[in-house]
Amino acid sequence: MSDFNDFNNPRVAQLPKHLRQFIVDQNYAKYTPVDQAVWRYVMRQNYSYLKDVAYYPYIKGLQRAGLSIEYIPDLQTMNDNLGKLGWGAVTVDGFIPPAAFMEYQAYHVLVIAADIRQINHIEYTPAPDIIHESAGHAPIIADADYNSYLSYIGSIGAKAMFSAKDFELYEAIRALSILKEAVDIPEFEITKAEEQLKEISANMGEPSEMALLSRLHWWTVEYGLIGSLDDPKIYGAGLLSSIGESSSCMSKNVKKIPYTIDTINYSYDITKTQPQLFVTETFQNLIDVLEQFADTMSFRKGGTESIRKAMDSKNPATAVYSSGLQVTGVFSDMGQNDSGELTFIKTTGPSALSFADRQLDGHGKLYHKDGFSSPVGKLKNTSTALENFSSEELYTFGIIEGNTTELIFESGIQVSGTVKAVYKHGDHVILIAFEDCTVKESNGNILFQPEWGTYDMAVGSSIVSVFNGAADKEAYEEITYISDKQTEKIVYDESTTQLHHIYSTVRKIRAEGSDENELPALFKTLKTSYSHDWLCALEILEIVRYKGTNPGLEQEIRAYLEAKALVEPQHKKLIHDGMHVIENPVTQLITEED
């Protein structure tokens, strides 16, 4: 973004440009009076219900995160409050790729979908929305153990290898979530998108690191329970922001399982309520399980299997030689010996060389625009790895600037040419550049020939780490893949605009304590012209119930809503829950918590 707004929040200000590209303006004015009423209804329900089942800091956490019952939060207020906790927040357009989402968490920044769910999805939406992201994630940030886990899983996730199939799945999930939140979409289009998602899900093959890590994220950050199996409390944002599932999840029908590393074996479906949930005794246990999983990942293991994962991703990844040299690019080939150990690696297209996450001068993606390849392993007839050669050993092997030499690796790969430069970092040799160079395998297969220019040979006896993305993301100017499917922007007709006006007037009467003489006429218009609406009638009932000046109107609205609950089963629970909160006002609950 050219005009980047960091909200005077240091965490947001430090975001690198490859993450800033996902940020959109919140555009607060786009929220309609119905949107504000949806927020208020959900938050009142949450305050009413979650005081008993949410993990302790939730209610106070709402206030510490700058959230109120009355209004959809604005980003500046949230950043002012989250900044005191060492966090920040930005708004994005719907689902963003998992790797980017994770990396935001590593930077201590919450990603909040700018849109809000429609009233017909008030209990739950498969699409990310501002209720889920802010009322779900932000309140628990105040807990130090939890926010340590959140940032740590973010930093692990930013390194996780994913497959090309993961991209297909991400696109299908994003497409379906957009359709489900759009207006007047034909049912067959949604069914088609659901079938497409089902088909892709069924043909994912072996789950990638990102797929497995996403499961851990889902069953903790999104749908986690904490405490004992008999009396768990909710901390997962998906549950905290779903007034339907936060209640149903506590029933015995939803199996409760201790949270361990085995949780990675449970896949999930974002379009359905969860058949089982996982309970952790402490947030420290989440970190312990994450450590167990991280030990199996490519960034800690390296080797042949990790390069294979990089090749499967078909996206930029980084391989780290034992010398510390980092090679970034799209990995396309590798060589192995009879024991399955790497003998060489190859990238295609723009590639770059770095050390300690800083790109080496002159070795960016413009210089290595056609890819990079280099041997892996030790030289023949030496017990010392080439990266550890002393000046005397370099001299013995003829590795001196201006000298022509031939290096033969244990794998049989031969490198013959004139040494142009030897690059060292500390005591380690990390790169040797050759002119007039030929590189060939023991079977005579040519890997590099003189007319291709300078040959830069990476030095290292093994590949110790492989991770997703570039080593030096800023220098590599990594533009992460962004979906071309944008969330739907709704245009309102005259009738809907009039309904918005009714909601707005009701809010004004409630907020300002002004004359409620307009309420009978507003209710009459609702009954005659907007019989599908139930929420505004509840808001009018709330005012007349508290004022107590028009018992006749109160009785009429109650009868109207009870009749509606009888004939509209999809609204029955919503209406009754709304009436319950009117009888048990949340202002008392806030006082109790304080």
Coordinates of C-alpha atoms in Angstrom, one line a residue:
M1 CA 0.0 0.0 0.0
S2 CA 1.4 3.4 -0.9
D3 CA -0.3 5.3 1.9
F4 CA 0.3 2.8 4.7
N5 CA -1.5 3.6 7.9
D6 CA 0.3 2.1 10.9
F7 CA -2.2 3.5 13.4
N8 CA 0.8 4.8 15.4
N9 CA 1.2 1.2 16.5
P10 CA 4.8 -0.1 16.5
R11 CA 3.8 -3.7 15.7
V12 CA 1.9 -2.6 12.6
A13 CA 4.6 -0.2 11.6
Q14 CA 7.2 -3.0 11.4
L15 CA 5.2 -5.1 9.0
P16 CA 7.3 -5.9 5.9
K17 CA 5.9 -5.0 2.4
H18 CA 5.2 -8.5 1.5
L19 CA 2.6 -8.6 4.3
R20 CA 1.4 -5.0 3.8
Q21 CA 0.1 -6.0 0.4
F22 CA -2.9 -7.8 1.9
I23 CA -4.1 -4.8 4.0
V24 CA -7.3 -3.0 3.0
D25 CA -8.9 0.0 4.5
Q26 CA -11.6 -0.8 7.1
N27 CA -13.9 1.9 5.5
Y28 CA -15.9 2.2 8.7
A29 CA -18.7 4.2 7.0
K30 CA -19.7 1.1 5.0
Y31 CA -21.1 -0.6 8.1
T32 CA -24.9 -0.2 7.9
P33 CA -27.2 0.3 10.9
V34 CA -28.2 -3.4 10.5
D35 CA -24.5 -4.4 10.6
Q36 CA -24.2 -2.4 13.9
A37 CA -27.3 -4.2 15.3
V38 CA -25.8 -7.6 14.3
W39 CA -22.6 -6.7 16.2
R40 CA -24.6 -5.6 19.2
Y41 CA -26.8 -8.6 19.3
V42 CA -23.9 -11.1 19.1
M43 CA -21.9 -9.2 21.7
R44 CA -24.8 -9.0 24.1
Q45 CA -25.3 -12.8 23.7
N46 CA -21.6 -13.3 24.2
Y47 CA -21.5 -11.3 27.4
S48 CA -24.6 -13.0 28.6
Y49 CA -23.4 -16.6 27.9
L50 CA -19.6 -16.6 27.8
K51 CA -19.3 -15.3 31.4
D52 CA -19.9 -18.9 32.5
V53 CA -18.1 -20.9 29.8
A54 CA -15.3 -18.7 28.5
Y55 CA -11.7 -18.9 29.8
Y56 CA -11.5 -16.3 32.6
P57 CA -9.8 -13.3 31.0
Y58 CA -12.3 -13.1 28.1
I59 CA -14.8 -10.5 29.4
K60 CA -12.1 -8.2 30.7
G61 CA -10.1 -8.9 27.7
L62 CA -12.8 -7.4 25.5
Q63 CA -12.5 -4.1 27.2
R64 CA -8.7 -4.3 27.2
A65 CA -8.7 -4.9 23.4
G66 CA -10.8 -1.7 22.9
L67 CA -14.1 -3.5 22.1
S68 CA -17.6 -2.4 23.2
I69 CA -21.0 -4.1 23.0
E70 CA -22.6 -1.1 21.2
Y71 CA -20.5 -0.5 18.1
I72 CA -18.4 -2.4 15.6
P73 CA -14.8 -1.6 16.6
D74 CA -12.7 0.8 14.6
L75 CA -9.1 -0.1 13.9
Q76 CA -7.6 2.9 15.5
T77 CA -9.2 2.3 18.9
M78 CA -8.2 -1.4 18.7
N79 CA -4.6 -0.5 17.9
D80 CA -4.5 2.0 20.7
N81 CA -5.5 -0.7 23.2
L82 CA -3.7 -3.7 21.7
G83 CA -0.6 -1.6 21.5
K84 CA -0.5 -1.6 25.3
L85 CA -0.3 -5.4 25.2
G86 CA 2.4 -5.5 22.5
W87 CA 0.1 -6.3 19.6
G88 CA -1.6 -4.6 16.7
A89 CA -4.4 -5.2 14.2
V90 CA -5.0 -4.6 10.4
T91 CA -8.0 -5.3 8.2
V92 CA -7.9 -7.6 5.1
D93 CA -10.3 -8.8 2.5
G94 CA -11.6 -12.2 3.6
F95 CA -9.4 -15.3 3.7
I96 CA -5.7 -14.7 3.0
P97 CA -3.2 -17.5 2.4
P98 CA -2.3 -19.5 5.5
A99 CA 1.4 -18.7 5.4
A100 CA 0.7 -15.0 5.3
F101 CA -1.9 -15.3 8.1
M102 CA 0.6 -17.1 10.3
E103 CA 3.4 -14.6 9.6
Y104 CA 1.2 -11.7 10.7
Q105 CA 0.8 -13.5 14.1
A106 CA 4.6 -13.9 14.2
Y107 CA 4.8 -10.1 14.0
H108 CA 2.2 -9.8 16.8
V109 CA -0.4 -8.4 14.5
L110 CA -4.0 -9.7 14.4
V111 CA -5.5 -10.0 10.9
I112 CA -9.2 -8.9 11.0
A113 CA -11.6 -9.4 8.1
A114 CA -13.1 -5.9 7.3
D115 CA -16.5 -7.3 6.5
I116 CA -19.2 -8.4 8.9
R117 CA -21.6 -11.3 8.6
Q118 CA -25.1 -10.8 7.2
I119 CA -28.0 -11.1 9.6
N120 CA -29.0 -14.4 8.1
H121 CA -25.6 -15.8 9.2
I122 CA -25.7 -14.2 12.6
E123 CA -25.0 -17.4 14.5
Y124 CA -22.1 -18.6 12.4
T125 CA -20.4 -17.8 9.1
P126 CA -17.7 -19.8 7.3
A127 CA -16.2 -16.5 6.1
P128 CA -13.8 -14.6 8.3
D129 CA -15.5 -11.5 9.6
I130 CA -14.9 -8.7 12.1
I131 CA -17.0 -10.4 14.8
H132 CA -14.9 -13.6 14.6
E133 CA -11.5 -11.9 14.3
S134 CA -11.9 -9.1 16.8
A135 CA -14.4 -10.5 19.4
G136 CA -12.9 -13.9 19.0
H137 CA -9.1 -13.4 18.9
A138 CA -8.5 -10.0 20.5
P139 CA -9.8 -10.5 24.0
I140 CA -7.5 -13.5 24.8
I141 CA -4.5 -11.5 23.7
A142 CA -4.3 -10.1 27.3
D143 CA -3.2 -13.5 28.5
A144 CA 0.6 -13.6 28.3
D145 CA 0.9 -17.4 27.9
Y146 CA -1.7 -17.4 25.2
N147 CA -0.3 -14.6 23.1
S148 CA 3.2 -16.2 23.4
Y149 CA 1.7 -19.3 21.8
L150 CA -0.1 -17.3 19.2
S151 CA 3.0 -15.5 18.0
Y152 CA 5.1 -18.7 18.3
I153 CA 2.7 -20.8 16.1
G154 CA 2.8 -17.8 13.7
S155 CA 6.6 -17.9 13.4
I156 CA 6.6 -21.7 12.9
G157 CA 3.8 -21.5 10.4
A158 CA 5.6 -18.8 8.4
K159 CA 8.3 -21.5 7.7
A160 CA 5.9 -24.4 7.0
M161 CA 6.2 -26.1 3.6
F162 CA 2.9 -26.3 1.7
S163 CA 1.9 -28.1 -1.5
A164 CA 0.5 -26.8 -4.7
K165 CA -2.7 -28.7 -3.7
D166 CA -2.9 -26.4 -0.6
F167 CA -3.3 -23.4 -2.9
E168 CA -6.1 -25.1 -4.7
L169 CA -7.8 -25.8 -1.4
Y170 CA -7.3 -22.2 -0.2
E171 CA -8.9 -20.9 -3.4
A172 CA -11.9 -23.2 -3.1
I173 CA -12.4 -22.3 0.6
R174 CA -12.2 -18.6 -0.2
A175 CA -14.6 -18.9 -3.2
L176 CA -17.2 -20.8 -1.1
S177 CA -17.0 -18.4 1.9
I178 CA -17.5 -15.4 -0.5
L179 CA -20.5 -17.0 -2.1
K180 CA -22.1 -17.8 1.2
E181 CA -21.8 -14.2 2.4
A182 CA -22.9 -12.7 -0.9
V183 CA -26.5 -11.6 -1.6
D184 CA -28.9 -13.3 -4.0
I185 CA -26.5 -16.0 -5.1
P186 CA -28.4 -18.9 -6.8
E187 CA -28.3 -22.0 -4.6
F188 CA -26.8 -24.1 -7.5
E189 CA -23.7 -21.8 -7.5
I190 CA -23.1 -22.5 -3.8
T191 CA -23.8 -26.2 -4.3
K192 CA -21.3 -26.3 -7.1
A193 CA -18.6 -24.5 -5.0
E194 CA -19.3 -26.9 -2.1
E195 CA -18.8 -29.9 -4.5
Q196 CA -15.6 -28.4 -5.8
L197 CA -14.3 -27.9 -2.3
K198 CA -15.3 -31.5 -1.4
E199 CA -13.5 -32.9 -4.5
I200 CA -10.3 -31.0 -3.8
S201 CA -10.4 -32.0 -0.1
A202 CA -10.8 -35.6 -1.1
N203 CA -7.8 -35.6 -3.4
M204 CA -5.2 -33.7 -1.3
G205 CA -2.8 -36.7 -1.0
E206 CA -0.3 -36.7 1.8
P207 CA -1.0 -33.6 4.0
S208 CA 1.7 -31.0 3.8
E209 CA 3.4 -29.4 6.8
M210 CA 1.1 -26.4 6.5
A211 CA -2.0 -28.6 6.3
L212 CA -0.9 -30.4 9.5
L213 CA 0.0 -27.2 11.3
S214 CA -3.3 -25.7 10.2
R215 CA -5.0 -28.5 12.0
L216 CA -3.1 -27.7 15.2
H217 CA -4.0 -24.0 14.7
W218 CA -7.7 -24.9 14.1
W219 CA -8.1 -27.1 17.1
T220 CA -6.4 -24.5 19.4
V221 CA -6.5 -20.9 18.3
E222 CA -9.9 -21.3 16.5
Y223 CA -11.7 -24.2 18.4
G224 CA -9.7 -24.8 21.5
L225 CA -10.9 -25.6 25.0
I226 CA -8.8 -25.3 28.2
G227 CA -9.1 -26.9 31.6
S228 CA -10.3 -30.4 32.5
L229 CA -12.3 -32.8 30.2
D230 CA -15.2 -32.6 32.7
D231 CA -15.3 -28.8 33.0
P232 CA -13.5 -27.2 30.0
K233 CA -13.6 -23.4 29.2
I234 CA -13.6 -21.9 25.7
Y235 CA -10.6 -19.9 24.4
G236 CA -10.9 -20.7 20.7
A237 CA -12.0 -17.7 18.6
G238 CA -14.3 -19.7 16.3
L239 CA -16.3 -20.7 19.4
L240 CA -16.1 -17.4 21.2
S241 CA -17.5 -15.6 18.1
S242 CA -20.3 -18.1 17.3
I243 CA -23.3 -17.7 19.5
G244 CA -24.6 -21.0 18.2
E245 CA -21.6 -23.2 18.6
S246 CA -20.3 -21.7 21.8
S247 CA -23.4 -23.1 23.4
S248 CA -23.8 -26.4 21.4
C249 CA -20.1 -27.3 21.9
M250 CA -20.6 -27.8 25.6
S251 CA -23.1 -30.6 25.1
K252 CA -22.1 -34.3 25.6
N253 CA -22.7 -34.9 21.9
V254 CA -19.5 -33.1 21.1
K255 CA -16.7 -35.4 22.2
K256 CA -13.9 -33.8 24.3
I257 CA -10.4 -35.2 23.7
P258 CA -7.1 -34.4 25.5
Y259 CA -4.9 -32.1 23.3
T260 CA -1.7 -34.0 22.2
I261 CA 0.4 -34.3 19.1
D262 CA -2.2 -36.9 17.8
T263 CA -4.5 -33.9 17.1
I264 CA -2.7 -33.5 13.7
N265 CA -4.6 -36.6 12.6
Y266 CA -8.0 -34.8 12.8
S267 CA -8.9 -32.9 9.7
Y268 CA -11.6 -30.2 9.8
D269 CA -14.5 -28.8 7.7
I270 CA -15.0 -25.1 8.0
T271 CA -18.6 -25.4 6.8
K272 CA -19.8 -27.6 9.6
T273 CA -20.0 -27.6 13.4
Q274 CA -17.2 -29.5 15.0
P275 CA -17.9 -33.2 15.9
Q276 CA -15.1 -33.2 18.5
L277 CA -13.0 -30.6 20.4
F278 CA -9.6 -30.8 22.1
V279 CA -9.0 -29.8 25.7
T280 CA -5.5 -28.6 26.8
E281 CA -4.8 -28.3 30.5
T282 CA -2.6 -25.3 30.1
F283 CA -1.4 -23.0 27.3
Q284 CA 2.1 -24.2 28.0
N285 CA 0.9 -27.6 26.7
L286 CA 0.1 -26.0 23.4
I287 CA 3.7 -24.8 23.1
D288 CA 5.0 -28.3 24.1
V289 CA 2.9 -30.0 21.4
L290 CA 3.9 -27.4 18.8
E291 CA 7.6 -28.0 19.7
Q292 CA 7.0 -31.8 19.1
F293 CA 5.6 -31.0 15.7
A294 CA 8.2 -28.4 14.7
D295 CA 10.9 -31.1 15.3
T296 CA 9.4 -33.0 12.3
M297 CA 9.4 -30.0 10.0
S298 CA 11.7 -29.3 7.1
F299 CA 13.2 -26.1 8.6
R300 CA 14.6 -28.3 11.4
K301 CA 15.3 -31.5 9.5
G302 CA 16.7 -30.5 6.1
G303 CA 17.9 -33.3 3.8
T304 CA 16.3 -35.0 0.8
E305 CA 12.8 -35.2 2.0
S306 CA 12.7 -31.5 2.7
I307 CA 13.9 -30.6 -0.8
R308 CA 11.2 -32.9 -2.1
K309 CA 8.6 -30.9 -0.2
A310 CA 10.0 -27.7 -1.6
M311 CA 9.7 -29.1 -5.1
D312 CA 6.0 -30.1 -4.4
S313 CA 5.2 -26.6 -3.4
K314 CA 6.1 -25.1 -6.8
N315 CA 6.6 -21.8 -5.0
P316 CA 9.7 -20.0 -3.7
A317 CA 11.4 -21.8 -0.8
T318 CA 14.8 -21.6 0.8
A319 CA 17.4 -24.3 1.4
V320 CA 20.1 -23.7 3.9
Y321 CA 23.6 -25.3 3.4
S322 CA 25.6 -26.4 6.4
S323 CA 27.9 -23.5 5.7
G324 CA 25.0 -21.1 6.4
L325 CA 24.5 -20.1 2.7
Q326 CA 20.8 -19.8 1.9
V327 CA 19.4 -20.5 -1.6
T328 CA 16.0 -19.1 -2.4
G329 CA 14.0 -20.1 -5.5
V330 CA 11.5 -22.5 -7.0
F331 CA 13.1 -25.9 -6.5
S332 CA 12.8 -28.1 -9.6
D333 CA 15.3 -30.9 -9.3
M334 CA 17.8 -32.7 -7.0
G335 CA 20.3 -35.4 -7.1
Q336 CA 20.7 -38.4 -4.7
N337 CA 23.3 -41.0 -4.1
D338 CA 22.6 -44.7 -3.4
S339 CA 22.0 -43.9 0.3
G340 CA 19.3 -41.3 -0.6
E341 CA 21.6 -38.4 0.4
L342 CA 21.5 -35.1 -1.6
T343 CA 24.2 -34.7 -4.2
F344 CA 22.9 -31.4 -5.8
I345 CA 20.0 -29.1 -5.8
K346 CA 18.5 -26.9 -8.6
T347 CA 16.0 -24.0 -8.8
T348 CA 14.3 -22.6 -11.8
G349 CA 13.6 -18.9 -12.5
P350 CA 14.5 -16.0 -10.3
S351 CA 16.7 -17.1 -7.4
A352 CA 18.8 -15.5 -4.7
L353 CA 21.7 -16.2 -2.3
S354 CA 21.7 -15.0 1.3
F355 CA 23.4 -15.5 4.6
A356 CA 21.6 -15.0 8.0
D357 CA 18.5 -13.8 6.1
R358 CA 20.5 -11.0 4.3
Q359 CA 20.9 -11.2 0.6
L360 CA 24.5 -11.4 -0.6
D361 CA 25.6 -8.3 -2.7
G362 CA 25.2 -9.1 -6.4
H363 CA 23.4 -12.4 -5.8
G364 CA 19.7 -11.3 -6.1
K365 CA 17.0 -12.6 -8.4
L366 CA 18.0 -10.4 -11.3
Y367 CA 21.5 -11.8 -11.4
H368 CA 20.3 -15.4 -10.9
K369 CA 17.2 -14.8 -13.1
D370 CA 17.4 -18.2 -14.8
G371 CA 17.8 -20.4 -11.7
F372 CA 20.6 -21.8 -9.6
S373 CA 22.2 -25.2 -9.1
S374 CA 25.0 -26.5 -7.0
P375 CA 26.5 -29.7 -5.6
V376 CA 25.9 -30.8 -2.0
G377 CA 28.4 -32.9 -0.1
K378 CA 32.1 -33.3 0.7
L379 CA 35.0 -33.4 -1.7
K380 CA 36.6 -36.8 -2.4
N381 CA 39.6 -37.9 -0.2
T382 CA 39.1 -35.4 2.6
S383 CA 37.5 -35.8 6.0
T384 CA 37.0 -32.1 6.4
A385 CA 33.9 -30.4 4.9
L386 CA 34.8 -27.8 2.3
E387 CA 33.1 -25.0 4.3
N388 CA 35.6 -25.7 7.1
F389 CA 38.8 -25.6 4.9
S390 CA 41.6 -23.6 6.3
S391 CA 43.7 -21.3 4.0
E392 CA 46.3 -24.2 3.7
E393 CA 43.6 -26.7 2.7
L394 CA 42.1 -24.3 0.1
Y395 CA 45.7 -23.9 -1.3
T396 CA 46.2 -27.7 -1.4
F397 CA 43.0 -28.1 -3.5
G398 CA 44.0 -25.2 -5.8
I399 CA 41.1 -23.0 -4.6
I400 CA 42.9 -19.7 -5.0
E401 CA 41.7 -16.7 -7.0
G402 CA 43.0 -16.9 -10.6
N403 CA 43.9 -20.5 -10.4
T404 CA 42.4 -23.2 -12.6
T405 CA 41.4 -26.3 -10.6
E406 CA 39.2 -29.4 -10.6
L407 CA 37.1 -30.4 -7.6
I408 CA 35.6 -33.9 -7.4
F409 CA 32.9 -34.5 -4.9
E410 CA 32.2 -37.9 -3.2
S411 CA 29.1 -38.1 -5.3
G412 CA 31.2 -38.1 -8.5
I413 CA 30.2 -34.5 -9.5
Q414 CA 33.2 -32.7 -11.1
V415 CA 33.6 -28.9 -11.1
S416 CA 36.4 -27.7 -13.4
G417 CA 37.2 -24.0 -14.0
T418 CA 39.2 -20.9 -13.0
V419 CA 38.5 -19.6 -9.5
K420 CA 37.2 -16.1 -9.7
A421 CA 36.4 -15.4 -6.0
V422 CA 36.1 -17.3 -2.7
Y423 CA 33.4 -15.9 -0.4
K424 CA 33.8 -16.5 3.3
H425 CA 31.6 -15.6 6.3
G426 CA 33.7 -15.7 9.5
D427 CA 35.8 -18.9 9.2
H428 CA 33.4 -20.6 6.8
V429 CA 33.7 -20.8 3.1
I430 CA 30.2 -20.3 1.7
L431 CA 30.5 -19.7 -2.0
I432 CA 33.1 -20.2 -4.8
A433 CA 32.7 -18.4 -8.1
F434 CA 34.3 -20.0 -11.3
E435 CA 34.9 -18.8 -14.9
D436 CA 35.2 -21.1 -17.9
C437 CA 33.5 -23.7 -15.8
T438 CA 32.2 -27.2 -16.6
V439 CA 30.1 -29.1 -14.1
K440 CA 29.2 -32.7 -14.8
E441 CA 28.0 -35.8 -13.0
S442 CA 30.0 -39.1 -12.9
N443 CA 27.8 -40.5 -15.8
G444 CA 28.9 -37.5 -18.0
N445 CA 25.6 -35.6 -17.6
I446 CA 26.4 -31.9 -18.0
L447 CA 25.1 -29.6 -15.2
F448 CA 26.9 -26.4 -16.3
Q449 CA 29.0 -25.4 -19.2
P450 CA 31.4 -22.4 -19.8
E451 CA 29.2 -20.4 -22.3
W452 CA 26.6 -20.0 -19.6
G453 CA 28.8 -17.5 -17.8
T454 CA 30.1 -17.4 -14.2
Y455 CA 29.4 -20.5 -12.1
D456 CA 28.6 -19.7 -8.5
M457 CA 29.1 -22.9 -6.5
A458 CA 27.4 -23.1 -3.1
V459 CA 29.5 -24.7 -0.4
G460 CA 28.1 -27.1 2.2
S461 CA 28.3 -30.8 3.0
S462 CA 24.6 -31.0 3.6
I463 CA 21.2 -29.1 3.5
V464 CA 20.4 -28.5 7.1
S465 CA 17.1 -26.6 6.7
V466 CA 14.4 -25.9 4.1
F467 CA 11.6 -23.5 4.7
N468 CA 8.8 -21.7 2.9
G469 CA 9.4 -18.4 1.2
A470 CA 12.5 -16.3 0.8
A471 CA 15.4 -15.9 3.2
D472 CA 15.6 -12.1 2.7
K473 CA 11.9 -11.4 1.9
E474 CA 12.4 -7.6 1.5
A475 CA 15.3 -8.0 -1.0
Y476 CA 13.6 -10.8 -2.8
E477 CA 10.5 -8.5 -3.1
E478 CA 8.3 -11.5 -2.5
I479 CA 4.8 -10.8 -3.7
T480 CA 2.8 -13.5 -2.1
Y481 CA 0.0 -15.0 -4.2
I482 CA -3.2 -13.0 -3.8
S483 CA -6.5 -14.4 -4.9
D484 CA -8.3 -12.6 -7.8
K485 CA -11.6 -13.5 -6.2
Q486 CA -12.7 -10.4 -4.1
T487 CA -15.4 -10.4 -1.5
E488 CA -18.8 -9.1 -2.7
K489 CA -19.6 -5.5 -2.1
I490 CA -23.3 -5.1 -1.6
V491 CA -25.4 -2.3 -3.2
Y492 CA -28.7 -1.6 -1.3
D493 CA -32.1 -0.9 -2.9
E494 CA -34.5 1.7 -1.7
S495 CA -36.5 -0.7 0.5
T496 CA -33.4 -1.9 2.2
T497 CA -32.1 1.7 2.7
Q498 CA -35.5 2.5 4.4
L499 CA -35.0 -0.5 6.7
H500 CA -31.5 0.9 7.6
H501 CA -33.2 4.2 8.5
I502 CA -35.6 2.4 10.9
Y503 CA -32.6 0.6 12.6
S504 CA -30.7 3.9 12.8
T505 CA -33.7 5.8 14.3
V506 CA -34.2 3.0 16.9
R507 CA -30.5 3.2 17.8
K508 CA -30.7 6.9 18.2
I509 CA -33.7 6.7 20.5
R510 CA -31.9 4.1 22.7
A511 CA -28.6 5.9 22.7
E512 CA -29.8 9.4 23.3
G513 CA -32.7 8.5 25.6
S514 CA -34.9 10.6 23.3
D515 CA -38.7 10.6 22.9
E516 CA -39.9 7.1 22.1
N517 CA -43.2 8.3 20.6
E518 CA -41.9 7.3 17.1
L519 CA -41.6 3.6 18.2
P520 CA -45.2 2.5 17.5
A521 CA -45.1 3.8 14.0
L522 CA -41.6 2.2 13.4
F523 CA -42.9 -1.1 14.7
K524 CA -46.0 -0.9 12.4
T525 CA -43.8 -0.3 9.4
L526 CA -41.6 -3.3 10.3
K527 CA -44.7 -5.5 10.6
T528 CA -46.2 -4.4 7.3
S529 CA -43.2 -3.9 5.1
Y530 CA -40.4 -5.9 6.7
S531 CA -42.0 -9.1 8.0
H532 CA -38.8 -11.0 7.4
D533 CA -37.0 -8.9 10.0
W534 CA -36.8 -10.0 13.7
L535 CA -33.9 -8.1 15.1
C536 CA -35.2 -4.5 14.9
A537 CA -38.4 -5.7 16.7
L538 CA -36.2 -7.0 19.5
E539 CA -34.4 -3.7 19.7
I540 CA -37.7 -1.8 20.0
L541 CA -38.9 -4.3 22.7
E542 CA -35.7 -3.7 24.6
I543 CA -36.4 0.1 24.8
V544 CA -40.1 -0.2 25.8
R545 CA -39.2 -2.9 28.3
Y546 CA -36.7 -0.6 30.0
K547 CA -38.7 2.6 29.8
G548 CA -41.9 0.9 31.0
T549 CA -44.0 3.8 29.6
N550 CA -45.9 1.8 27.0
P551 CA -47.0 -1.6 28.3
G552 CA -49.5 -2.1 25.5
L553 CA -46.8 -1.8 22.8
E554 CA -44.5 -4.0 24.8
Q555 CA -47.2 -6.7 25.0
E556 CA -47.9 -6.4 21.2
I557 CA -44.2 -6.8 20.3
R558 CA -43.8 -9.8 22.6
A559 CA -46.8 -11.5 21.0
Y560 CA -45.5 -10.6 17.5
L561 CA -42.1 -12.1 18.2
E562 CA -43.5 -15.2 19.9
A563 CA -45.7 -15.8 16.9
K564 CA -42.7 -15.3 14.6
A565 CA -40.7 -17.8 16.6
L566 CA -43.4 -20.4 16.2
V567 CA -43.7 -20.1 12.4
E568 CA -40.0 -19.4 11.7
P569 CA -38.0 -22.2 13.3
Q570 CA -34.7 -20.7 11.9
H571 CA -35.3 -17.6 14.0
K572 CA -36.8 -19.3 17.1
K573 CA -33.6 -19.6 19.2
L574 CA -32.3 -16.2 18.1
I575 CA -35.6 -14.5 19.2
H576 CA -35.7 -16.3 22.5
D577 CA -32.0 -15.7 23.2
G578 CA -32.6 -12.0 22.4
M579 CA -35.6 -11.8 24.8
H580 CA -33.6 -13.6 27.5
V581 CA -30.9 -10.9 27.4
I582 CA -33.5 -8.2 27.5
E583 CA -34.8 -9.7 30.7
N584 CA -31.2 -10.2 32.0
P585 CA -29.4 -7.0 30.8
V586 CA -25.7 -7.3 30.1
T587 CA -24.9 -4.1 32.0
Q588 CA -25.3 -6.0 35.2
L589 CA -22.9 -8.7 33.9
I590 CA -20.2 -6.1 33.2
T591 CA -20.6 -4.8 36.7
E592 CA -20.2 -8.3 38.1
E593 CA -17.1 -8.9 36.1
D594 CA -15.6 -5.6 37.1

